[in-house]
Amino acid sequence: MADCLFCKIVKGEIPAKKIHEDDDTVAFLDINPQAPTHLLVVPRRHIPTLNDLGPDDDALAGKLLRVAAALAKERGLAGRGWRAVLNTNADAGQTVFHIHAHVLGGRRMTWPPG
Ligand code: 5GP
Ligand code: ZN
């Protein structure tokens, strides 16, 4: 999608510290980290929110989570723990409308979330 920030990052039109790329997903460092590790994993394809997933997206949604877990493991977070966050629409605070899984770790998280 032409005016989507994360589509532009996927295509390399806007710089980002990319840490993973495959046929379906791209991961990069969050520009405003909320934890010692704060990565974003996005599908290459523009899908605005989790509300927009259809049955044909099951494999892609699963891959997004598997890549998130693999990157967390790669960074030594698997054992101590980490958090995946997918904010959806206004009440959750979504600001970029291209699905992204936040991978947060390296500090103790609180619950309930803010
Ligand atoms: P949301 O609030 O939509 O769940 O998360 C959007 C995330 O994108 C935020 O954590 C924000 O810091 C991050 N972000 C916004 N603009 C940029 C950017 O230009 N580059 C990178 N790497 N991250 C961004
Ligand atoms: Zn997009």
PDB file of C-alpha atoms and ligand atoms in Angstrom:
ATOM      1  CA  MET A   1       0.000   0.000   0.000  1.00  0.00           C
ATOM      2  CA  ALA A   2       1.527   3.270  -1.183  1.00  0.00           C
ATOM      3  CA  ASP A   3       1.309   5.394   1.954  1.00  0.00           C
ATOM      4  CA  CYS A   4       1.939   2.675   4.550  1.00  0.00           C
ATOM      5  CA  LEU A   5       5.055   3.135   6.678  1.00  0.00           C
ATOM      6  CA  PHE A   6       5.720  -0.576   7.142  1.00  0.00           C
ATOM      7  CA  CYS A   7       5.151  -1.341   3.434  1.00  0.00           C
ATOM      8  CA  LYS A   8       7.836   1.267   2.748  1.00  0.00           C
ATOM      9  CA  ILE A   9      10.193  -0.362   5.262  1.00  0.00           C
ATOM     10  CA  VAL A  10       9.512  -3.799   3.710  1.00  0.00           C
ATOM     11  CA  LYS A  11      10.380  -2.407   0.259  1.00  0.00           C
ATOM     12  CA  GLY A  12      13.472  -0.580   1.564  1.00  0.00           C
ATOM     13  CA  GLU A  13      12.058   2.852   0.722  1.00  0.00           C
ATOM     14  CA  ILE A  14      12.475   3.941   4.367  1.00  0.00           C
ATOM     15  CA  PRO A  15      15.528   2.808   6.345  1.00  0.00           C
ATOM     16  CA  ALA A  16      15.173   0.427   9.278  1.00  0.00           C
ATOM     17  CA  LYS A  17      17.507  -1.867  11.197  1.00  0.00           C
ATOM     18  CA  LYS A  18      16.335  -5.105   9.608  1.00  0.00           C
ATOM     19  CA  ILE A  19      17.233  -8.288  11.448  1.00  0.00           C
ATOM     20  CA  HIS A  20      15.325 -10.884   9.460  1.00  0.00           C
ATOM     21  CA  GLU A  21      13.823 -11.268   5.991  1.00  0.00           C
ATOM     22  CA  ASP A  22      12.157 -14.212   4.316  1.00  0.00           C
ATOM     23  CA  ASP A  23       9.577 -14.697   1.558  1.00  0.00           C
ATOM     24  CA  ASP A  24       6.666 -13.816   3.833  1.00  0.00           C
ATOM     25  CA  THR A  25       7.952 -11.692   6.730  1.00  0.00           C
ATOM     26  CA  VAL A  26      10.394  -8.943   7.636  1.00  0.00           C
ATOM     27  CA  ALA A  27      11.614  -8.050  11.151  1.00  0.00           C
ATOM     28  CA  PHE A  28      13.335  -4.888  12.297  1.00  0.00           C
ATOM     29  CA  LEU A  29      14.164  -2.952  15.461  1.00  0.00           C
ATOM     30  CA  ASP A  30      11.455  -0.684  16.844  1.00  0.00           C
ATOM     31  CA  ILE A  31      12.514   2.972  16.516  1.00  0.00           C
ATOM     32  CA  ASN A  32      11.284   3.749  20.055  1.00  0.00           C
ATOM     33  CA  PRO A  33      12.163   0.649  22.116  1.00  0.00           C
ATOM     34  CA  GLN A  34      10.059  -0.092  25.191  1.00  0.00           C
ATOM     35  CA  ALA A  35      12.349  -2.878  26.457  1.00  0.00           C
ATOM     36  CA  PRO A  36      16.016  -3.893  25.998  1.00  0.00           C
ATOM     37  CA  THR A  37      14.811  -6.054  23.095  1.00  0.00           C
ATOM     38  CA  HIS A  38      11.991  -4.564  21.034  1.00  0.00           C
ATOM     39  CA  LEU A  39      11.529  -5.991  17.561  1.00  0.00           C
ATOM     40  CA  LEU A  40       8.667  -5.773  15.088  1.00  0.00           C
ATOM     41  CA  VAL A  41       7.768  -8.688  12.835  1.00  0.00           C
ATOM     42  CA  VAL A  42       5.547  -7.813   9.875  1.00  0.00           C
ATOM     43  CA  PRO A  43       4.090  -9.704   6.924  1.00  0.00           C
ATOM     44  CA  ARG A  44       5.433  -8.475   3.581  1.00  0.00           C
ATOM     45  CA  ARG A  45       1.824  -8.223   2.392  1.00  0.00           C
ATOM     46  CA  HIS A  46      -0.188  -5.237   3.556  1.00  0.00           C
ATOM     47  CA  ILE A  47      -2.870  -6.369   6.023  1.00  0.00           C
ATOM     48  CA  PRO A  48      -4.103  -3.483   8.212  1.00  0.00           C
ATOM     49  CA  THR A  49      -5.121  -5.304  11.414  1.00  0.00           C
ATOM     50  CA  LEU A  50      -5.791  -8.750  12.861  1.00  0.00           C
ATOM     51  CA  ASN A  51      -9.482  -8.034  12.108  1.00  0.00           C
ATOM     52  CA  ASP A  52      -8.652  -8.286   8.414  1.00  0.00           C
ATOM     53  CA  LEU A  53      -7.217 -11.817   8.487  1.00  0.00           C
ATOM     54  CA  GLY A  54      -9.132 -14.427   6.513  1.00  0.00           C
ATOM     55  CA  PRO A  55      -8.908 -18.224   6.401  1.00  0.00           C
ATOM     56  CA  ASP A  56      -6.342 -17.985   3.600  1.00  0.00           C
ATOM     57  CA  ASP A  57      -4.015 -16.145   5.981  1.00  0.00           C
ATOM     58  CA  ASP A  58      -3.723 -18.955   8.550  1.00  0.00           C
ATOM     59  CA  ALA A  59      -0.255 -19.985   7.385  1.00  0.00           C
ATOM     60  CA  LEU A  60       0.997 -16.404   7.297  1.00  0.00           C
ATOM     61  CA  ALA A  61      -0.365 -15.621  10.779  1.00  0.00           C
ATOM     62  CA  GLY A  62       1.278 -18.768  12.114  1.00  0.00           C
ATOM     63  CA  LYS A  63       4.552 -17.907  10.458  1.00  0.00           C
ATOM     64  CA  LEU A  64       4.509 -14.415  11.967  1.00  0.00           C
ATOM     65  CA  LEU A  65       4.367 -15.952  15.440  1.00  0.00           C
ATOM     66  CA  ARG A  66       6.959 -18.612  14.654  1.00  0.00           C
ATOM     67  CA  VAL A  67       9.399 -16.000  13.349  1.00  0.00           C
ATOM     68  CA  ALA A  68       8.732 -13.854  16.436  1.00  0.00           C
ATOM     69  CA  ALA A  69       9.546 -16.820  18.682  1.00  0.00           C
ATOM     70  CA  ALA A  70      12.641 -17.746  16.673  1.00  0.00           C
ATOM     71  CA  LEU A  71      13.998 -14.190  16.926  1.00  0.00           C
ATOM     72  CA  ALA A  72      13.261 -14.079  20.668  1.00  0.00           C
ATOM     73  CA  LYS A  73      15.107 -17.388  21.074  1.00  0.00           C
ATOM     74  CA  GLU A  74      18.027 -16.122  18.971  1.00  0.00           C
ATOM     75  CA  ARG A  75      18.336 -13.209  21.415  1.00  0.00           C
ATOM     76  CA  GLY A  76      18.413 -15.504  24.450  1.00  0.00           C
ATOM     77  CA  LEU A  77      14.918 -14.649  25.642  1.00  0.00           C
ATOM     78  CA  ALA A  78      13.184 -18.010  25.290  1.00  0.00           C
ATOM     79  CA  GLY A  79      13.991 -19.307  28.764  1.00  0.00           C
ATOM     80  CA  ARG A  80      13.528 -16.178  30.835  1.00  0.00           C
ATOM     81  CA  GLY A  81      10.511 -15.021  28.885  1.00  0.00           C
ATOM     82  CA  TRP A  82       9.351 -12.380  26.460  1.00  0.00           C
ATOM     83  CA  ARG A  83       6.100 -10.906  25.262  1.00  0.00           C
ATOM     84  CA  ALA A  84       4.404 -10.811  21.847  1.00  0.00           C
ATOM     85  CA  VAL A  85       1.970  -7.917  21.413  1.00  0.00           C
ATOM     86  CA  LEU A  86      -0.347  -7.292  18.475  1.00  0.00           C
ATOM     87  CA  ASN A  87      -2.252  -4.074  19.086  1.00  0.00           C
ATOM     88  CA  THR A  88      -5.514  -3.862  17.157  1.00  0.00           C
ATOM     89  CA  ASN A  89      -7.264  -0.553  16.511  1.00  0.00           C
ATOM     90  CA  ALA A  90      -7.722   2.456  18.759  1.00  0.00           C
ATOM     91  CA  ASP A  91      -8.413   1.010  22.214  1.00  0.00           C
ATOM     92  CA  ALA A  92      -5.266  -1.102  21.995  1.00  0.00           C
ATOM     93  CA  GLY A  93      -3.194   1.861  20.819  1.00  0.00           C
ATOM     94  CA  GLN A  94      -2.427   0.683  17.289  1.00  0.00           C
ATOM     95  CA  THR A  95      -0.677   3.496  15.428  1.00  0.00           C
ATOM     96  CA  VAL A  96       0.619   1.753  12.282  1.00  0.00           C
ATOM     97  CA  PHE A  97      -2.084  -0.039  10.325  1.00  0.00           C
ATOM     98  CA  HIS A  98      -0.007  -2.870   8.879  1.00  0.00           C
ATOM     99  CA  ILE A  99      -0.050  -5.952  11.107  1.00  0.00           C
ATOM    100  CA  HIS A 100       3.035  -6.198  13.296  1.00  0.00           C
ATOM    101  CA  ALA A 101       3.984  -8.433  16.203  1.00  0.00           C
ATOM    102  CA  HIS A 102       5.981  -6.624  18.838  1.00  0.00           C
ATOM    103  CA  VAL A 103       8.638  -8.843  20.440  1.00  0.00           C
ATOM    104  CA  LEU A 104       9.489  -7.371  23.829  1.00  0.00           C
ATOM    105  CA  GLY A 105      12.004  -8.805  26.278  1.00  0.00           C
ATOM    106  CA  GLY A 106      15.008  -8.311  28.504  1.00  0.00           C
ATOM    107  CA  ARG A 107      13.086  -6.870  31.430  1.00  0.00           C
ATOM    108  CA  ARG A 108      10.319  -7.990  33.734  1.00  0.00           C
ATOM    109  CA  MET A 109       6.910  -7.229  32.220  1.00  0.00           C
ATOM    110  CA  THR A 110       3.874  -6.209  34.225  1.00  0.00           C
ATOM    111  CA  TRP A 111       0.312  -7.450  33.981  1.00  0.00           C
ATOM    112  CA  PRO A 112      -2.301  -6.183  33.346  1.00  0.00           C
ATOM    113  CA  PRO A 113      -0.858  -4.141  30.471  1.00  0.00           C
ATOM    114  CA  GLY A 114      -1.421  -0.400  30.448  1.00  0.00           C
TER     115      GLY A 114
HETATM  116  P1  5GP B   1       1.618   0.079  17.363  1.00  0.00           P
HETATM  117  O1  5GP B   1       1.429   1.240  18.314  1.00  0.00           O
HETATM  118  O2  5GP B   1       0.910   0.333  16.049  1.00  0.00           O
HETATM  119  O3  5GP B   1       1.294  -1.270  17.949  1.00  0.00           O
HETATM  120  O4  5GP B   1       3.165   0.021  17.089  1.00  0.00           O
HETATM  121  C1  5GP B   1       3.832   0.777  16.130  1.00  0.00           C
HETATM  122  C2  5GP B   1       5.289   0.706  16.473  1.00  0.00           C
HETATM  123  O5  5GP B   1       6.009   1.168  15.364  1.00  0.00           O
HETATM  124  C3  5GP B   1       5.691   1.592  17.661  1.00  0.00           C
HETATM  125  O6  5GP B   1       6.280   0.780  18.670  1.00  0.00           O
HETATM  126  C4  5GP B   1       6.671   2.594  17.057  1.00  0.00           C
HETATM  127  O7  5GP B   1       7.739   2.913  17.910  1.00  0.00           O
HETATM  128  C5  5GP B   1       7.135   1.870  15.806  1.00  0.00           C
HETATM  129  N1  5GP B   1       7.526   2.774  14.727  1.00  0.00           N
HETATM  130  C6  5GP B   1       6.840   3.879  14.294  1.00  0.00           C
HETATM  131  N2  5GP B   1       7.477   4.453  13.261  1.00  0.00           N
HETATM  132  C7  5GP B   1       8.589   3.694  13.032  1.00  0.00           C
HETATM  133  C8  5GP B   1       9.656   3.798  12.072  1.00  0.00           C
HETATM  134  O8  5GP B   1       9.712   4.680  11.216  1.00  0.00           O
HETATM  135  N3  5GP B   1      10.627   2.855  12.148  1.00  0.00           N
HETATM  136  C9  5GP B   1      10.600   1.836  13.069  1.00  0.00           C
HETATM  137  N4  5GP B   1      11.618   0.964  13.050  1.00  0.00           N
HETATM  138  N5  5GP B   1       9.612   1.710  13.973  1.00  0.00           N
HETATM  139  C10 5GP B   1       8.619   2.631  13.949  1.00  0.00           C
HETATM  140 ZN    ZN B   2       1.506  -1.821   4.736  1.00  0.00          ZN
END
